[in-house]
Amino acid sequence: MSPRIIPTHFAQQPGWQLSVGPARLQISAQGAQILTYQLVEQAPIIWLSDLAEFHSNSSARGGIPICWPWFGAIERNPQAVQQMTHAQAPFHGLARLQRWQLLSQATTADSACLVLQLDTQATPLTDWPHAARLTLEVILTAEQLNLQLTTDNLGPKQLHLSQALHSYFAVSAIQHVEVTGLENCHYIETLAHWQTRQQTGVLRLDGETDRIYLQPASTLQIVDKLWQRQIQLHSQHSHSAVVWNPGPDKAQQLSQFDPAAWQRMLCIETANIWDDCLSLAPGASHSLDLIIECQPLSVTN
Ligand SMILES: O=P(O)(O)OC[C@H]1O[C@@H](O)[C@H](O)[C@@H](O)[C@@H]1O
């Protein structure tokens, strides 16, 4: 079957289903949020909560929400980012709360490409009165998912922002997973007074984890021994990454989240945060690139 893009809905939210060879992807116009990504007859690569809800003005739990024009709590961002909005600013910014516009869609013999846009000059954001264009280009092939998130500063002043592609990955069981590519990196331990620490060896998770890694390798891997597979994240123009898992206690408080689901997911968020925030002069633009691919462990190890 040749590559396809089919319009669909997630509850009342418009979206699209992309298929290329064995690769399947679903994306919603709400937040330009990728909801699912997997290869047919294999376990999902991107995790979507069984309890996910699809509403306007909010994001579904799972997939790849886009955090922009700030990441996390506004007060944890540099002053310059904070000054672009007000104190009541919602967690993870405004982009995931908006419905994005479809700019283009196309297929080739071996790919499907969809481009969504949020233009704050055409449709101003009341909590962030600046002119910018945010564009997500999604290119799906049989082997890879390619994402490019571009910010263009359309206004007359410097733009200061933080952002992340907040990817939720599916894992067999969190205790059987290792993350490589973070060895020796410094990280901010947000669960211990935001202290700076240093990673020794590969990362194994055994409970709540919420860390900002600084200067990670450009390729990170989730090595899943039970599922005998490796998910690779190749990034460009990102020098920070968040690793998040709610663990058993926080899982009970999360919206749209089965309390046991923390054992089956892991977020690795490809980011520009902390001392990696963006500062864009008038007319300047920045593209954050992420390629996700999944291979059997026997091929790579
Ligand atoms: O529930 P939200 O707003 O989608 O956020 C989920 C998580 O997102 C992560 O990026 C943060 O590091 C966590 O602290 C946070 O809990």
Tab-separated table of C-alpha atoms and ligand atoms in Angstrom:
chain	number	residue	atom	x	y	z
A	1	MET	CA	0.000	0.000	0.000
A	2	SER	CA	1.398	3.423	-0.879
A	3	PRO	CA	1.856	6.121	1.788
A	4	ARG	CA	-1.396	7.665	2.974
A	5	ILE	CA	-2.719	10.587	4.972
A	6	ILE	CA	-6.328	10.189	6.076
A	7	PRO	CA	-8.301	12.870	7.953
A	8	THR	CA	-9.912	11.648	11.157
A	9	HIS	CA	-11.212	12.823	14.547
A	10	PHE	CA	-10.212	12.140	18.143
A	11	ALA	CA	-13.502	12.793	19.946
A	12	GLN	CA	-14.357	16.259	18.527
A	13	GLN	CA	-10.753	17.143	17.634
A	14	PRO	CA	-9.704	16.965	13.980
A	15	GLY	CA	-6.588	14.991	13.166
A	16	TRP	CA	-4.867	12.728	10.675
A	17	GLN	CA	-3.690	9.155	10.357
A	18	LEU	CA	-0.454	8.613	8.453
A	19	SER	CA	0.704	5.234	7.193
A	20	VAL	CA	3.901	4.345	5.353
A	21	GLY	CA	4.759	0.650	4.977
A	22	PRO	CA	4.492	-0.783	8.524
A	23	ALA	CA	4.608	2.648	10.212
A	24	ARG	CA	1.403	4.146	11.647
A	25	LEU	CA	1.031	7.569	13.213
A	26	GLN	CA	-1.875	9.614	14.524
A	27	ILE	CA	-1.710	13.346	15.093
A	28	SER	CA	-4.274	15.810	16.406
A	29	ALA	CA	-4.707	19.454	15.377
A	30	GLN	CA	-5.156	20.147	19.095
A	31	GLY	CA	-1.637	21.121	20.140
A	32	ALA	CA	-0.186	19.514	16.965
A	33	GLN	CA	0.138	16.569	19.307
A	34	ILE	CA	1.307	13.269	17.911
A	35	LEU	CA	-0.848	10.727	19.734
A	36	THR	CA	0.423	7.364	18.555
A	37	TYR	CA	3.362	5.962	16.587
A	38	GLN	CA	4.041	2.295	16.039
A	39	LEU	CA	4.951	-0.381	13.550
A	40	VAL	CA	2.100	-2.769	12.768
A	41	GLU	CA	1.962	-5.904	14.902
A	42	GLN	CA	4.582	-4.492	17.252
A	43	ALA	CA	4.290	-2.796	20.625
A	44	PRO	CA	3.736	0.983	20.423
A	45	ILE	CA	6.842	3.168	20.224
A	46	ILE	CA	5.013	6.237	21.522
A	47	TRP	CA	2.803	5.655	24.553
A	48	LEU	CA	-0.744	6.999	24.795
A	49	SER	CA	-2.678	6.588	28.033
A	50	ASP	CA	-5.677	4.253	27.968
A	51	LEU	CA	-7.436	7.067	29.842
A	52	ALA	CA	-6.447	9.823	27.387
A	53	GLU	CA	-9.107	12.476	26.796
A	54	PHE	CA	-9.414	14.617	23.707
A	55	HIS	CA	-10.669	18.122	24.413
A	56	SER	CA	-10.055	21.561	22.987
A	57	ASN	CA	-7.772	23.746	25.122
A	58	SER	CA	-5.956	20.810	26.742
A	59	SER	CA	-3.540	18.041	25.834
A	60	ALA	CA	-4.121	14.313	25.927
A	61	ARG	CA	-1.964	12.258	28.325
A	62	GLY	CA	0.758	10.654	26.264
A	63	GLY	CA	1.947	11.063	22.688
A	64	ILE	CA	4.227	14.011	22.010
A	65	PRO	CA	2.829	17.234	23.479
A	66	ILE	CA	4.652	20.403	22.432
A	67	CYS	CA	5.767	22.627	25.309
A	68	TRP	CA	6.198	26.210	24.032
A	69	PRO	CA	6.934	29.158	24.559
A	70	TRP	CA	8.058	27.987	27.964
A	71	PHE	CA	8.690	24.624	29.522
A	72	GLY	CA	7.366	23.579	32.940
A	73	ALA	CA	6.597	26.165	35.603
A	74	ILE	CA	7.173	29.682	34.286
A	75	GLU	CA	8.951	30.659	37.533
A	76	ARG	CA	11.626	28.014	36.872
A	77	ASN	CA	12.520	29.719	33.596
A	78	PRO	CA	15.103	32.498	33.154
A	79	GLN	CA	13.841	36.016	33.895
A	80	ALA	CA	13.888	36.901	30.191
A	81	VAL	CA	11.451	34.037	29.417
A	82	GLN	CA	9.257	34.927	32.403
A	83	GLN	CA	9.015	38.538	31.282
A	84	MET	CA	7.345	37.512	28.040
A	85	THR	CA	4.195	36.439	29.906
A	86	HIS	CA	2.506	36.867	33.316
A	87	ALA	CA	2.738	35.033	36.626
A	88	GLN	CA	-0.391	32.858	36.201
A	89	ALA	CA	1.078	31.246	33.108
A	90	PRO	CA	0.026	27.598	32.623
A	91	PHE	CA	2.522	24.729	33.076
A	92	HIS	CA	4.361	23.817	29.830
A	93	GLY	CA	3.214	26.906	27.928
A	94	LEU	CA	0.435	27.651	25.493
A	95	ALA	CA	1.077	25.697	22.291
A	96	ARG	CA	-0.439	22.462	23.582
A	97	LEU	CA	-3.639	24.320	24.505
A	98	GLN	CA	-4.227	25.697	20.986
A	99	ARG	CA	-5.714	24.206	17.853
A	100	TRP	CA	-3.077	24.399	15.111
A	101	GLN	CA	-3.731	24.979	11.389
A	102	LEU	CA	-2.905	22.480	8.680
A	103	LEU	CA	-0.408	24.134	6.344
A	104	SER	CA	0.291	21.288	3.926
A	105	GLN	CA	0.192	17.545	3.434
A	106	ALA	CA	1.923	15.410	0.843
A	107	THR	CA	3.016	11.885	0.145
A	108	THR	CA	5.914	10.534	-1.897
A	109	ALA	CA	6.672	6.940	-2.895
A	110	ASP	CA	8.148	6.289	0.556
A	111	SER	CA	7.018	9.028	2.934
A	112	ALA	CA	4.107	11.037	4.269
A	113	CYS	CA	4.583	14.653	5.304
A	114	LEU	CA	2.234	16.851	7.294
A	115	VAL	CA	2.909	20.445	8.354
A	116	LEU	CA	0.965	22.191	11.107
A	117	GLN	CA	1.324	25.787	12.181
A	118	LEU	CA	0.503	28.139	15.030
A	119	ASP	CA	0.780	31.775	13.969
A	120	THR	CA	0.523	34.184	16.890
A	121	GLN	CA	0.540	37.181	14.560
A	122	ALA	CA	-2.585	35.970	12.744
A	123	THR	CA	-4.179	34.594	15.937
A	124	PRO	CA	-2.721	36.396	18.971
A	125	LEU	CA	-2.258	34.589	22.278
A	126	THR	CA	-3.635	36.802	25.048
A	127	ASP	CA	-1.101	35.538	27.599
A	128	TRP	CA	1.867	35.949	25.296
A	129	PRO	CA	1.519	39.130	23.194
A	130	HIS	CA	4.295	38.514	20.668
A	131	ALA	CA	4.375	37.753	16.961
A	132	ALA	CA	5.845	34.351	16.179
A	133	ARG	CA	5.216	31.453	13.859
A	134	LEU	CA	5.603	27.936	15.226
A	135	THR	CA	5.705	25.167	12.637
A	136	LEU	CA	5.775	21.415	13.170
A	137	GLU	CA	6.845	19.338	10.177
A	138	VAL	CA	6.192	15.618	10.509
A	139	ILE	CA	7.793	13.252	8.018
A	140	LEU	CA	6.992	9.579	8.416
A	141	THR	CA	8.890	6.867	6.565
A	142	ALA	CA	8.780	3.096	7.023
A	143	GLU	CA	11.844	3.288	9.291
A	144	GLN	CA	11.723	6.673	11.012
A	145	LEU	CA	9.682	9.509	12.384
A	146	ASN	CA	11.255	12.889	11.608
A	147	LEU	CA	10.061	15.960	13.490
A	148	GLN	CA	11.119	19.549	13.031
A	149	LEU	CA	9.787	22.296	15.281
A	150	THR	CA	10.610	25.760	13.934
A	151	THR	CA	10.064	29.098	15.647
A	152	ASP	CA	10.198	32.265	13.538
A	153	ASN	CA	10.328	35.605	15.280
A	154	LEU	CA	7.964	37.825	13.278
A	155	GLY	CA	7.980	40.722	15.741
A	156	PRO	CA	10.197	43.786	16.306
A	157	LYS	CA	11.734	42.590	19.633
A	158	GLN	CA	13.978	39.794	20.877
A	159	LEU	CA	11.996	36.628	21.745
A	160	HIS	CA	13.055	34.567	24.757
A	161	LEU	CA	11.585	31.110	25.086
A	162	SER	CA	12.048	27.559	26.270
A	163	GLN	CA	10.496	24.500	24.637
A	164	ALA	CA	10.348	20.723	24.423
A	165	LEU	CA	9.041	17.863	22.365
A	166	HIS	CA	7.634	16.005	25.388
A	167	SER	CA	7.774	12.456	24.021
A	168	TYR	CA	6.147	9.650	26.013
A	169	PHE	CA	7.737	6.322	25.048
A	170	ALA	CA	6.208	2.902	25.610
A	171	VAL	CA	8.371	0.420	27.537
A	172	SER	CA	7.830	-3.219	28.494
A	173	ALA	CA	8.462	-2.640	32.204
A	174	ILE	CA	10.382	0.315	33.571
A	175	GLN	CA	12.787	-1.852	35.615
A	176	HIS	CA	13.962	-3.632	32.444
A	177	VAL	CA	14.934	-0.437	30.656
A	178	GLU	CA	18.224	1.454	30.387
A	179	VAL	CA	18.763	4.906	28.912
A	180	THR	CA	22.147	5.462	27.302
A	181	GLY	CA	23.712	8.689	26.079
A	182	LEU	CA	23.455	10.484	29.432
A	183	GLU	CA	26.616	8.999	30.980
A	184	ASN	CA	28.726	11.617	32.809
A	185	CYS	CA	26.221	14.398	32.060
A	186	HIS	CA	25.411	16.950	34.698
A	187	TYR	CA	21.739	17.132	35.535
A	188	ILE	CA	19.364	19.175	37.647
A	189	GLU	CA	17.625	16.922	40.161
A	190	THR	CA	14.258	18.675	40.443
A	191	LEU	CA	13.179	16.217	43.164
A	192	ALA	CA	16.027	17.319	45.497
A	193	HIS	CA	15.921	21.125	45.599
A	194	TRP	CA	17.067	21.423	41.979
A	195	GLN	CA	20.616	20.439	42.903
A	196	THR	CA	23.163	19.854	40.162
A	197	ARG	CA	24.424	16.264	40.081
A	198	GLN	CA	26.371	14.063	37.698
A	199	GLN	CA	25.171	10.883	36.037
A	200	THR	CA	27.383	7.842	36.528
A	201	GLY	CA	26.873	5.016	34.023
A	202	VAL	CA	23.671	4.313	32.134
A	203	LEU	CA	20.398	5.506	33.616
A	204	ARG	CA	18.061	2.939	35.193
A	205	LEU	CA	14.751	4.090	36.661
A	206	ASP	CA	13.130	2.594	39.712
A	207	GLY	CA	10.584	5.192	40.778
A	208	GLU	CA	9.777	8.862	40.398
A	209	THR	CA	12.334	10.599	38.180
A	210	ASP	CA	12.295	14.222	37.052
A	211	ARG	CA	15.647	15.492	35.816
A	212	ILE	CA	16.973	18.071	33.404
A	213	TYR	CA	20.074	16.711	31.691
A	214	LEU	CA	22.548	19.285	30.393
A	215	GLN	CA	24.535	18.737	27.203
A	216	PRO	CA	23.337	15.150	26.578
A	217	ALA	CA	24.678	13.204	23.606
A	218	SER	CA	22.876	13.950	20.347
A	219	THR	CA	21.705	10.307	20.253
A	220	LEU	CA	19.933	8.825	23.262
A	221	GLN	CA	18.721	5.221	23.414
A	222	ILE	CA	16.040	3.456	25.351
A	223	VAL	CA	17.279	-0.113	25.567
A	224	ASP	CA	14.379	-2.420	26.367
A	225	LYS	CA	15.626	-5.875	27.264
A	226	LEU	CA	12.234	-7.565	27.626
A	227	TRP	CA	10.919	-6.318	24.302
A	228	GLN	CA	14.395	-6.837	22.790
A	229	ARG	CA	14.343	-3.476	21.075
A	230	GLN	CA	16.066	-0.146	21.143
A	231	ILE	CA	14.433	3.217	20.519
A	232	GLN	CA	16.869	5.839	19.313
A	233	LEU	CA	16.351	9.574	19.579
A	234	HIS	CA	18.606	11.641	17.343
A	235	SER	CA	18.356	15.347	18.031
A	236	GLN	CA	19.810	18.525	16.602
A	237	HIS	CA	19.810	22.069	18.006
A	238	SER	CA	18.865	20.817	21.464
A	239	HIS	CA	21.355	20.800	24.350
A	240	SER	CA	19.057	19.774	27.190
A	241	ALA	CA	16.768	16.815	27.808
A	242	VAL	CA	14.245	15.965	30.497
A	243	VAL	CA	13.788	12.439	31.767
A	244	TRP	CA	10.487	12.028	33.555
A	245	ASN	CA	8.555	9.185	35.100
A	246	PRO	CA	5.939	9.897	37.776
A	247	GLY	CA	6.616	6.759	39.834
A	248	PRO	CA	3.878	5.076	41.902
A	249	ASP	CA	2.856	7.973	44.170
A	250	LYS	CA	2.659	10.840	41.690
A	251	ALA	CA	0.961	8.471	39.223
A	252	GLN	CA	-2.062	8.447	41.546
A	253	GLN	CA	-2.438	12.223	41.261
A	254	LEU	CA	-1.993	12.585	37.506
A	255	SER	CA	-4.930	13.290	35.222
A	256	GLN	CA	-5.813	10.752	32.472
A	257	PHE	CA	-3.370	8.247	33.975
A	258	ASP	CA	-3.897	4.702	35.231
A	259	PRO	CA	-1.992	4.478	38.555
A	260	ALA	CA	-0.098	1.387	37.315
A	261	ALA	CA	0.886	2.953	33.968
A	262	TRP	CA	4.114	4.507	35.299
A	263	GLN	CA	5.724	1.091	34.828
A	264	ARG	CA	4.946	1.084	31.097
A	265	MET	CA	6.082	4.550	29.989
A	266	LEU	CA	9.057	6.859	30.094
A	267	CYS	CA	9.350	10.457	28.922
A	268	ILE	CA	12.499	11.682	27.258
A	269	GLU	CA	11.875	15.270	26.294
A	270	THR	CA	14.031	16.849	23.611
A	271	ALA	CA	14.380	20.379	24.858
A	272	ASN	CA	15.797	23.871	24.847
A	273	ILE	CA	15.532	24.701	28.547
A	274	TRP	CA	17.545	25.847	31.565
A	275	ASP	CA	20.750	27.418	30.174
A	276	ASP	CA	19.761	26.166	26.706
A	277	CYS	CA	16.779	28.552	26.293
A	278	LEU	CA	16.362	30.351	22.985
A	279	SER	CA	16.837	34.027	22.290
A	280	LEU	CA	15.691	34.982	18.812
A	281	ALA	CA	16.384	38.379	17.257
A	282	PRO	CA	13.685	39.951	15.042
A	283	GLY	CA	13.530	37.939	11.827
A	284	ALA	CA	15.532	35.037	13.291
A	285	SER	CA	14.381	31.438	13.405
A	286	HIS	CA	15.340	28.226	15.191
A	287	SER	CA	14.603	24.613	14.301
A	288	LEU	CA	14.638	21.776	16.800
A	289	ASP	CA	15.033	18.413	15.062
A	290	LEU	CA	14.210	14.975	16.378
A	291	ILE	CA	14.355	11.624	14.612
A	292	ILE	CA	12.857	8.607	16.363
A	293	GLU	CA	13.553	5.067	15.204
A	294	CYS	CA	13.139	1.633	16.715
A	295	GLN	CA	15.290	-1.414	16.009
A	296	PRO	CA	15.555	-4.952	17.333
A	297	LEU	CA	18.314	-5.219	19.929
A	298	SER	CA	20.074	-7.960	18.002
A	299	VAL	CA	20.740	-5.538	15.117
A	300	THR	CA	22.400	-2.919	17.269
A	301	ASN	CA	24.047	-4.861	20.126
B	1	LIG	O1	0.979	16.849	33.699
B	1	LIG	P1	1.773	17.716	32.747
B	1	LIG	O2	1.472	19.181	32.902
B	1	LIG	O3	1.613	17.261	31.318
B	1	LIG	O4	3.293	17.536	33.134
B	1	LIG	C1	3.837	16.269	33.210
B	1	LIG	C2	5.306	16.323	33.625
B	1	LIG	O5	6.033	16.926	32.588
B	1	LIG	C3	7.450	16.855	32.773
B	1	LIG	O6	8.062	17.482	31.698
B	1	LIG	C4	7.843	17.569	34.032
B	1	LIG	O7	9.246	17.454	34.210
B	1	LIG	C5	7.082	16.991	35.219
B	1	LIG	O8	7.403	17.723	36.387
B	1	LIG	C6	5.584	17.024	34.937
B	1	LIG	O9	4.891	16.406	35.997
